[in-house]
Coordinates of C-alpha atoms and ligand atoms in Angstrom, one line a residue:
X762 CA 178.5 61.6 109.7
X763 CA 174.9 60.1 111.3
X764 CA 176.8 57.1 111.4
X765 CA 179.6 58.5 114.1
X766 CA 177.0 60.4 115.9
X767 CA 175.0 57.5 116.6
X768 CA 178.2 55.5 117.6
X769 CA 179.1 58.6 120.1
X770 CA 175.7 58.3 121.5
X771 CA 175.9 55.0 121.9
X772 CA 179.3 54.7 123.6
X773 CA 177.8 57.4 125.9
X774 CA 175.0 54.9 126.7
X775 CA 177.0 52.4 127.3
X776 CA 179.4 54.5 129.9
X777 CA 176.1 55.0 131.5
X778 CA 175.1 51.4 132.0
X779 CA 178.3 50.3 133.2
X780 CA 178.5 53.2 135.8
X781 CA 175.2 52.4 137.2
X782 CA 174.8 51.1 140.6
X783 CA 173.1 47.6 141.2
X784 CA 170.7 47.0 138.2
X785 CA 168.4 44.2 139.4
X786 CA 168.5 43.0 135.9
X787 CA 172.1 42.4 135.5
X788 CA 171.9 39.5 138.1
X789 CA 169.1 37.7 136.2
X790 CA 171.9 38.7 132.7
X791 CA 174.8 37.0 134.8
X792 CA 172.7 34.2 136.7
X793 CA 172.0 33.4 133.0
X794 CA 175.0 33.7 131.7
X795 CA 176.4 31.3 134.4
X796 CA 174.6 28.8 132.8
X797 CA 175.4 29.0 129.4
X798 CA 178.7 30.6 127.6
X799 CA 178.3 33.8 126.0
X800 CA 179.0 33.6 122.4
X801 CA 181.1 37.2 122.8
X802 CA 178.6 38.5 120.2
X803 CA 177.2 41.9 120.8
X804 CA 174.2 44.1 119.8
X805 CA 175.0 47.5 117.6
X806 CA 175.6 49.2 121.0
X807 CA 177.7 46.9 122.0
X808 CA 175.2 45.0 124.7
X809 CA 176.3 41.2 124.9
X810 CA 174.0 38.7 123.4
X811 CA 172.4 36.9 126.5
X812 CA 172.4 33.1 125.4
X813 CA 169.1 31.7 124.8
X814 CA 167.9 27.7 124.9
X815 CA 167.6 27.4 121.4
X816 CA 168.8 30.8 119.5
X817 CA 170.8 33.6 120.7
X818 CA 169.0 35.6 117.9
X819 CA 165.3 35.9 117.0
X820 CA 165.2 37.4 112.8
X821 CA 162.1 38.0 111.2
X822 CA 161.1 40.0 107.9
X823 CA 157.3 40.0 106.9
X824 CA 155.2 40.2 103.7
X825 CA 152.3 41.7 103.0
X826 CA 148.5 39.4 102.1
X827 CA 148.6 36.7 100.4
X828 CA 147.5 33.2 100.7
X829 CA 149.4 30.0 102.0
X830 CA 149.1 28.6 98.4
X831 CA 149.4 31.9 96.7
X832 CA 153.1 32.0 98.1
X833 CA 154.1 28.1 98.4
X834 CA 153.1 27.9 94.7
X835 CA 156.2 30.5 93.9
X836 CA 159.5 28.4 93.2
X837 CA 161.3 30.9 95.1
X838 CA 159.2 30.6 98.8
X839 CA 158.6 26.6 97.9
X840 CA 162.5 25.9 97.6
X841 CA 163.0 28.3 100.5
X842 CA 162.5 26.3 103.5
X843 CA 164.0 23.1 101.6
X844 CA 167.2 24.9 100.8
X845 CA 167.7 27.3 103.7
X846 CA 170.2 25.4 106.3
X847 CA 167.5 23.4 108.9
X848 CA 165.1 25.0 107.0
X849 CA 161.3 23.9 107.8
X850 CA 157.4 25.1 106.6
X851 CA 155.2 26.0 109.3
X852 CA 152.1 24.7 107.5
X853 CA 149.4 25.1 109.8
X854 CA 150.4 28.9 110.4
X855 CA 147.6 31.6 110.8
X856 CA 147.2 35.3 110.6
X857 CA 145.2 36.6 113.4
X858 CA 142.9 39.2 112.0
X859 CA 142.4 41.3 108.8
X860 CA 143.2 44.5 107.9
X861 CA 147.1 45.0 108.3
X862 CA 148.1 46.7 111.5
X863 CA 146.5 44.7 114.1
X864 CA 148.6 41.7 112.9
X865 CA 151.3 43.8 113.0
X866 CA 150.8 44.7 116.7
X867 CA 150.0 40.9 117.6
X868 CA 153.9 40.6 116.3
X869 CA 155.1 42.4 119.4
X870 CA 151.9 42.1 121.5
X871 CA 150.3 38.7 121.2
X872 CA 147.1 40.8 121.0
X873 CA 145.9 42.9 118.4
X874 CA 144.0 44.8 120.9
X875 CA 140.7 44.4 119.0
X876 CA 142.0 46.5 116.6
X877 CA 140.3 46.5 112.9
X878 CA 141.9 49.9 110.9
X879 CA 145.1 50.7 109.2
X880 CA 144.6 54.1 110.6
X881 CA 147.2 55.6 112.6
X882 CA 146.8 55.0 116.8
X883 CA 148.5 55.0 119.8
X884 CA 148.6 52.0 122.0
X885 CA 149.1 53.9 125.7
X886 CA 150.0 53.0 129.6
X887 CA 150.4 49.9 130.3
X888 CA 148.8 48.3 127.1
X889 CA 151.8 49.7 125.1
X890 CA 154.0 47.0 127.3
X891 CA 155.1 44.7 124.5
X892 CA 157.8 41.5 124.1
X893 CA 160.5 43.8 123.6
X894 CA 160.0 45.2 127.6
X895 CA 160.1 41.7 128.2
X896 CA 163.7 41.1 126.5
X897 CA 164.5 44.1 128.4
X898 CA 164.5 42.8 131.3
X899 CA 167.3 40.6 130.4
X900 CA 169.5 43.3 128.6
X901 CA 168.6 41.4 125.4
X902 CA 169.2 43.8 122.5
X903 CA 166.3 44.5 119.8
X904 CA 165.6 46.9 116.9
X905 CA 163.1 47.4 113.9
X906 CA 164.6 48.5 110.4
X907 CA 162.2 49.3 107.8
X908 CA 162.6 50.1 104.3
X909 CA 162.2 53.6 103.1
X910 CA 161.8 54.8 106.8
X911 CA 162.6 58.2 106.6
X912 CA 165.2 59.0 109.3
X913 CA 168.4 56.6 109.9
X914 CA 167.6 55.7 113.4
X915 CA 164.6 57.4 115.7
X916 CA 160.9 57.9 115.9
X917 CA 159.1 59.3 112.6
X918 CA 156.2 59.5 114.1
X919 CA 153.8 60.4 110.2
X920 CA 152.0 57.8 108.8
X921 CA 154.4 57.9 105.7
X922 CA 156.8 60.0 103.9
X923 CA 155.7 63.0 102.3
X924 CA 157.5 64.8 99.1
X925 CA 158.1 68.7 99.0
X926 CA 154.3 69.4 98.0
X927 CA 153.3 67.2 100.9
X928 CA 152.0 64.2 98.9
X929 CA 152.3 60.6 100.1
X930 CA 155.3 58.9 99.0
X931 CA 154.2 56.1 96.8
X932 CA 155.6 52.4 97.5
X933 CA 157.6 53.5 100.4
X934 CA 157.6 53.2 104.0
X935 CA 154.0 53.3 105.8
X936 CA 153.1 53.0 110.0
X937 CA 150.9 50.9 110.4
X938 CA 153.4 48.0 108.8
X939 CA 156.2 49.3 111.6
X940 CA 154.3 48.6 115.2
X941 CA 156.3 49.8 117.7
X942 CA 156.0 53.1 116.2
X943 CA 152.3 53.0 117.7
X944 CA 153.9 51.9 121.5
X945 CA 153.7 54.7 124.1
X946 CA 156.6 53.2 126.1
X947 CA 158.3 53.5 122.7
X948 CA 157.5 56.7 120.9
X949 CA 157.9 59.1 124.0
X950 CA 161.7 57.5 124.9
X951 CA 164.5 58.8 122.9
X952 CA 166.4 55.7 124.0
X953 CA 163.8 53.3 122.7
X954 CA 163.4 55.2 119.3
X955 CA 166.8 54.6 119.1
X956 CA 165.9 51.1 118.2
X957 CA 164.4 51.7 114.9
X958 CA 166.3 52.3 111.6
X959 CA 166.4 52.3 108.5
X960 CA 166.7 49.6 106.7
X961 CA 170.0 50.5 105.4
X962 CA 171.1 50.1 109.0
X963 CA 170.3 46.2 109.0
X964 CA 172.9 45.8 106.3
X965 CA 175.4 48.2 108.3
X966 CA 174.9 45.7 111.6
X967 CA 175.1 42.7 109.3
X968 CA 178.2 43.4 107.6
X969 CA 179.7 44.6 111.4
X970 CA 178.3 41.6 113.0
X971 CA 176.7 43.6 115.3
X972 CA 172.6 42.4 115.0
X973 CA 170.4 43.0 118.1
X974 CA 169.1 39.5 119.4
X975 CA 165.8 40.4 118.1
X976 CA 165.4 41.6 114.5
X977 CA 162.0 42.8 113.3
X978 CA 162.2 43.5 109.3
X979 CA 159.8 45.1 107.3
X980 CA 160.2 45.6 103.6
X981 CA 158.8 48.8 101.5
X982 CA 155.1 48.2 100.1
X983 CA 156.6 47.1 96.3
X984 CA 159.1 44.7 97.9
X985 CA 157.0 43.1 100.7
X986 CA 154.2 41.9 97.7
X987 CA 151.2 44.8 99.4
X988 CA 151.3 46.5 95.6
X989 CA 153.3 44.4 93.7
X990 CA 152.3 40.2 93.8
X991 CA 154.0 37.1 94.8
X992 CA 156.3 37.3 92.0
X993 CA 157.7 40.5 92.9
X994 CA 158.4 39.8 96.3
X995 CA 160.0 36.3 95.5
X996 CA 162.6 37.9 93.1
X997 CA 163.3 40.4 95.8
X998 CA 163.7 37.9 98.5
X999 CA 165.7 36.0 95.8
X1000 CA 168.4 39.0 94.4
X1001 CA 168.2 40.4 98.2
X1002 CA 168.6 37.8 100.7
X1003 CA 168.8 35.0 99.2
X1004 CA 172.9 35.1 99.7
X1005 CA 172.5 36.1 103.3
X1006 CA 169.9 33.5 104.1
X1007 CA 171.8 30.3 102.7
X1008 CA 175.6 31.3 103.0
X1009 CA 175.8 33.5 105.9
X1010 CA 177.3 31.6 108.6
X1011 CA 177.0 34.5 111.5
X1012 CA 173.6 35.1 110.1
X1013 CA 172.6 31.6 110.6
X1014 CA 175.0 30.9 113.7
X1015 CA 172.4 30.1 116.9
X1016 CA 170.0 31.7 115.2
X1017 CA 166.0 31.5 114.4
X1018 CA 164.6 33.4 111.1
X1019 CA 161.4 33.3 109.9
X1020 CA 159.9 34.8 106.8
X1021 CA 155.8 34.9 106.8
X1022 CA 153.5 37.3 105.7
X1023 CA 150.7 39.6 108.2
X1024 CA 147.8 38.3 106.5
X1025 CA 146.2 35.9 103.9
X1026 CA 145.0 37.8 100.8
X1027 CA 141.7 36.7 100.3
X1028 CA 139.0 38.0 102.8
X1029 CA 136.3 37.2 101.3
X1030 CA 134.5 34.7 103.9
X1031 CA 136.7 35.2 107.1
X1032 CA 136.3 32.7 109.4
X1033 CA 133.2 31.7 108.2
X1034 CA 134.7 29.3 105.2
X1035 CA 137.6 26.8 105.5
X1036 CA 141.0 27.1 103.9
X1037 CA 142.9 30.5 102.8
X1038 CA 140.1 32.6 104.0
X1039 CA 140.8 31.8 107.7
X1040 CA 144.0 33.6 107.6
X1041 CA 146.4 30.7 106.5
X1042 CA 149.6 31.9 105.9
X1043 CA 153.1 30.4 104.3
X1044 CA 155.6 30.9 107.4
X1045 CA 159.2 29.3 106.9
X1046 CA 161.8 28.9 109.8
X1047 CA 165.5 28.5 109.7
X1048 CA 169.1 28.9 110.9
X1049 CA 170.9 26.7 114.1
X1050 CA 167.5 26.5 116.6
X1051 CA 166.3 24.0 114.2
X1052 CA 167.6 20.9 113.8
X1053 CA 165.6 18.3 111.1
X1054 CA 166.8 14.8 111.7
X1055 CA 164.7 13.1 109.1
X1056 CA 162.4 14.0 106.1
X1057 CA 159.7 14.8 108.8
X1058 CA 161.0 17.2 110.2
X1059 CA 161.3 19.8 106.9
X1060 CA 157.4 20.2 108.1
X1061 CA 155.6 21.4 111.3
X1062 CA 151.6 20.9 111.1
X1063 CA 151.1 22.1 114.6
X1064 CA 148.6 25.2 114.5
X1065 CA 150.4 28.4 115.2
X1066 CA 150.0 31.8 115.1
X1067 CA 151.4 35.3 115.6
X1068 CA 150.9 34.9 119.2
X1069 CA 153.2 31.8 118.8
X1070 CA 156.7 34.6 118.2
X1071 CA 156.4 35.8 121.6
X1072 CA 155.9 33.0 123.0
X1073 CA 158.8 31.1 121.6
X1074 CA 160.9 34.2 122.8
X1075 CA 159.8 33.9 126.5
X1076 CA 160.2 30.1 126.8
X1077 CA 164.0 30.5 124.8
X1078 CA 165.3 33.2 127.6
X1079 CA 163.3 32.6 130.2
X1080 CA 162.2 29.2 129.9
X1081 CA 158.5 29.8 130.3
X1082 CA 155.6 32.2 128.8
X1083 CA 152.9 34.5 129.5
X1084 CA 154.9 36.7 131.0
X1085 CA 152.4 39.3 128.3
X1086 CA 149.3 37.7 130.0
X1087 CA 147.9 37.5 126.9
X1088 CA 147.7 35.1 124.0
X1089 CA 151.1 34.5 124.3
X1090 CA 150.2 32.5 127.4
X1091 CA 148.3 29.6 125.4
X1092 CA 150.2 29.9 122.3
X1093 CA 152.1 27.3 121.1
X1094 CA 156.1 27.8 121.1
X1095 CA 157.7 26.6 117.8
X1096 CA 158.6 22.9 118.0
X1097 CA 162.8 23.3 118.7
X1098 CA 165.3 21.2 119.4
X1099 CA 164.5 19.5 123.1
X1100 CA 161.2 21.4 122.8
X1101 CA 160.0 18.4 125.0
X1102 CA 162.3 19.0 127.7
X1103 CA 160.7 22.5 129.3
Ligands
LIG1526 C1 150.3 59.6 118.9 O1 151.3 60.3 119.7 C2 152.2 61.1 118.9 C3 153.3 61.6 119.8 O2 152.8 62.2 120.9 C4 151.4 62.3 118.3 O3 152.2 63.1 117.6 C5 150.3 61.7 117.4 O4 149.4 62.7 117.0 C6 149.4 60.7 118.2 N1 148.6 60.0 117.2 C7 147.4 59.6 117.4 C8 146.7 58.9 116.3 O5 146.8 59.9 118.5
LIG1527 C1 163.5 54.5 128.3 O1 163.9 53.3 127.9 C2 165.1 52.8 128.5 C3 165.5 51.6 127.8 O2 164.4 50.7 127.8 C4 164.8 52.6 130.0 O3 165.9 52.1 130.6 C5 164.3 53.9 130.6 O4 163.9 53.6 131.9 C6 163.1 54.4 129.8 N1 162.8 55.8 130.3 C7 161.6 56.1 130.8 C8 161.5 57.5 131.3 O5 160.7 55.2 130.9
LIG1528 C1 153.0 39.4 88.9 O1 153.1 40.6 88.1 C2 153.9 40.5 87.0 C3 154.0 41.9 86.3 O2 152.7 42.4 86.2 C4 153.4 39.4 86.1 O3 154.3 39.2 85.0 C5 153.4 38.1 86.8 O4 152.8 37.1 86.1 C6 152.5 38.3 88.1 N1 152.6 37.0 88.9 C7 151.5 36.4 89.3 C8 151.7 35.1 90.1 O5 150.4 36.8 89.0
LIG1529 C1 138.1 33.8 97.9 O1 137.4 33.0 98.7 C2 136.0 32.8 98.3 C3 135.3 32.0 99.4 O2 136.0 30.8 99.6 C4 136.0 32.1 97.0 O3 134.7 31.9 96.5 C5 136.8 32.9 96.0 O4 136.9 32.2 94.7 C6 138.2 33.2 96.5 N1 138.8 34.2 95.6 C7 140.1 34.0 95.1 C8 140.6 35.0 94.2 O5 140.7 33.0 95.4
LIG1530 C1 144.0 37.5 122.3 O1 143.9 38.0 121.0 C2 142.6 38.5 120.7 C3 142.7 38.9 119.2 O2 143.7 39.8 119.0 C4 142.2 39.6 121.6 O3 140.9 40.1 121.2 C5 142.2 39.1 123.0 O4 142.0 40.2 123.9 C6 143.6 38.5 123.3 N1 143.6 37.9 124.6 C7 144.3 38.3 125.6 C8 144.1 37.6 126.9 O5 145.0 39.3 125.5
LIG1531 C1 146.5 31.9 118.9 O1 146.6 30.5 119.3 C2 146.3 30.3 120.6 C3 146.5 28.8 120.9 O2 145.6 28.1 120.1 C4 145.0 30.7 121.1 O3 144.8 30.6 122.5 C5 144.8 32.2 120.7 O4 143.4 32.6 120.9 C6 145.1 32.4 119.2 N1 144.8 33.8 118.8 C7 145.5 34.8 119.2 C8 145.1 36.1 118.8 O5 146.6 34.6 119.9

């Protein structure tokens, strides 16, 4: 029933963009798509997949503190990048700040705004401008599913699900794991909420071959490691995605996926001590953008960072960065086939 509501509104959006006079966007979409063929893939509302330099679709899913060696010591994560077709370990990956959210934001915002709280916020005016306007400029498709997110597709708006005598869910769903929930170009547009799902939505698209170009994942808080351990999460990344990760040929078809984690899990001397505690993170990258020609290249040492996800994204679709202005302007871009060549 949800399911053909949301497919009415959606053919209704679509009449809408079609009928629309001269959208100055569609001639950057078609100049574009000159260039390169489409791949006649579309998103869940049926917007073509604008062809990128390297992937025509940006997948990540994210879990939740714990160190670089923590996670690489588990057989599932330290088989994942060697197994995982063109799989490769970003080993010189770090996490930008500690608690949570900020990390979160610097997902989407190559800042984390100087954030230091899990607490709910809004991030308003033009601070709220995030890589998903810039995708938008270029009709490229996008969504967040999260687990346990309380409505099918929309804006909850809570910081987590509450039960009839209004106590917190346990395990479930939380805000400040889900950033553009916080995005006030996000939360007050009905179009833009429309973007978010539940994570039973992500299986929907999947199976329909119908995923956005970019795919922000975010497991629920026993899944994603935050109150479980590494164990947990490598057995649900094992019976969950393992399948989909190694086997699925559309998943993997011109495509980018990465699997990190927000933050490293011990604090204790932030950036005042070497190793772990400066925020090193295990961050593996797969699928069709990454092409490893020899031994060397199952490992990257250059030193990125969350900043380095939106950057990548700019210089793939619109062959340079900073179009932010912030960190993603100095950030490195992930080392891709003909990386050299920009
Ligand atoms: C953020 O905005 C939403 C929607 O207007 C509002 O319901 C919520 O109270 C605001 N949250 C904060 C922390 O200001
Ligand atoms: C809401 O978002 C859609 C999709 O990004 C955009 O086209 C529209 O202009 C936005 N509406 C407002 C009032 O900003
Ligand atoms: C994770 O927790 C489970 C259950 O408590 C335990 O059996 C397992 O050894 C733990 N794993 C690690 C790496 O501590
Ligand atoms: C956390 O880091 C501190 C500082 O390096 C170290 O002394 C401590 O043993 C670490 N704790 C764990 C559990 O690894
Ligand atoms: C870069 O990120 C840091 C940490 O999140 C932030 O304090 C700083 O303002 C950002 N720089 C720019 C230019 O946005
Ligand atoms: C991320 O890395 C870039 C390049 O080294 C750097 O400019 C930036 O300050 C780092 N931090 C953030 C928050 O982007």
């Amino acid at each position: 029933m949800k399911f053909s509501i949301a497919f009415a509104v959606a053919s209704a959006l679509v009449a809408v963009t079609s009928a629309s006079p001269v959208n100055p966007n569609s001639q950057g979409q078609s100049g574009s798509q000159g260039q390169q063929k489409s791949s006649g893939l579309t998103g869940p509302n049926g917007e073509p997949y604008v062809p990128g330099k390297w992937f025509d679709r940006f997948f990540m899913i994210i879990g939740e503190n714990m160190d670089f060696w923590t996670v690489e010591a588990d057989p599932v994560f330290a088989n994942l990048w060697k197994e995982a077709p063109n799989g490769r370990l970003l080993g010189n990956y770090y996490a930008i700040t500690h608690p949570s959210q900020p990390n979160y934001f610097s997902h989407i915002s190559a800042t984390s705004y100087g954030w230091n709280s899990d607490s709910p916020t809004n991030i308003t005016g033009a601070e709220s401008y995030s890589i998903v306007d810039v995708l938008e400029e270029k009709g490229i498709s996008w969504a967040g599913y999260a687990e346990d997110y309380p409505v099918q597709q929309g804006c909850y708006i809570p910081y987590a699900p509450v039960d009839a005598q209004g106590n917190q869910v346990p395990h479930s769903y939380v805000r400040k794991h889900f950033p553009f929930i916080s995005m006030e170009n996000i939360y007050t547009n009905q179009t833009r909420c429309n973007n978010l799902y539940n994570a039973d939505m992500f299986w929907q698209h999947l199976k329909e071959e119908k995923l956005p170009q970019f795919v922000y994942f975010v497991p629920n808080l026993l899944n994603d490691g935050h109150d479980t351990n590494v164990t947990y999460f490598g057995n649900y990344i094992k019976e969950t995605w393992y399948n989909t990760f190694l086997h699925n040929s559309y998943f993997n078809s011109k495509a980018l996926n990465y699997l990190s984690l927000d933050e490293s899990g011990n604090t204790t001397g932030f950036n005042t001590v070497p190793g772990d505690n400066n925020n090193h993170i295990y961050t593996a990258i797969w699928g069709d953008a990454v092409r490893n020609d020899n031994v060397y290249d199952k490992y990257d040492w250059v030193r990125y960072n969350h900043s380095s996800i939106s950057a990548t994204l700019e210089v793939n679709w619109f062959g340079k960065q900073g179009q932010l202005g912030r960190n993603d302007t100095y950030a490195p871009v992930f080392s891709l086939p003909n990386s050299g060549s920009i």
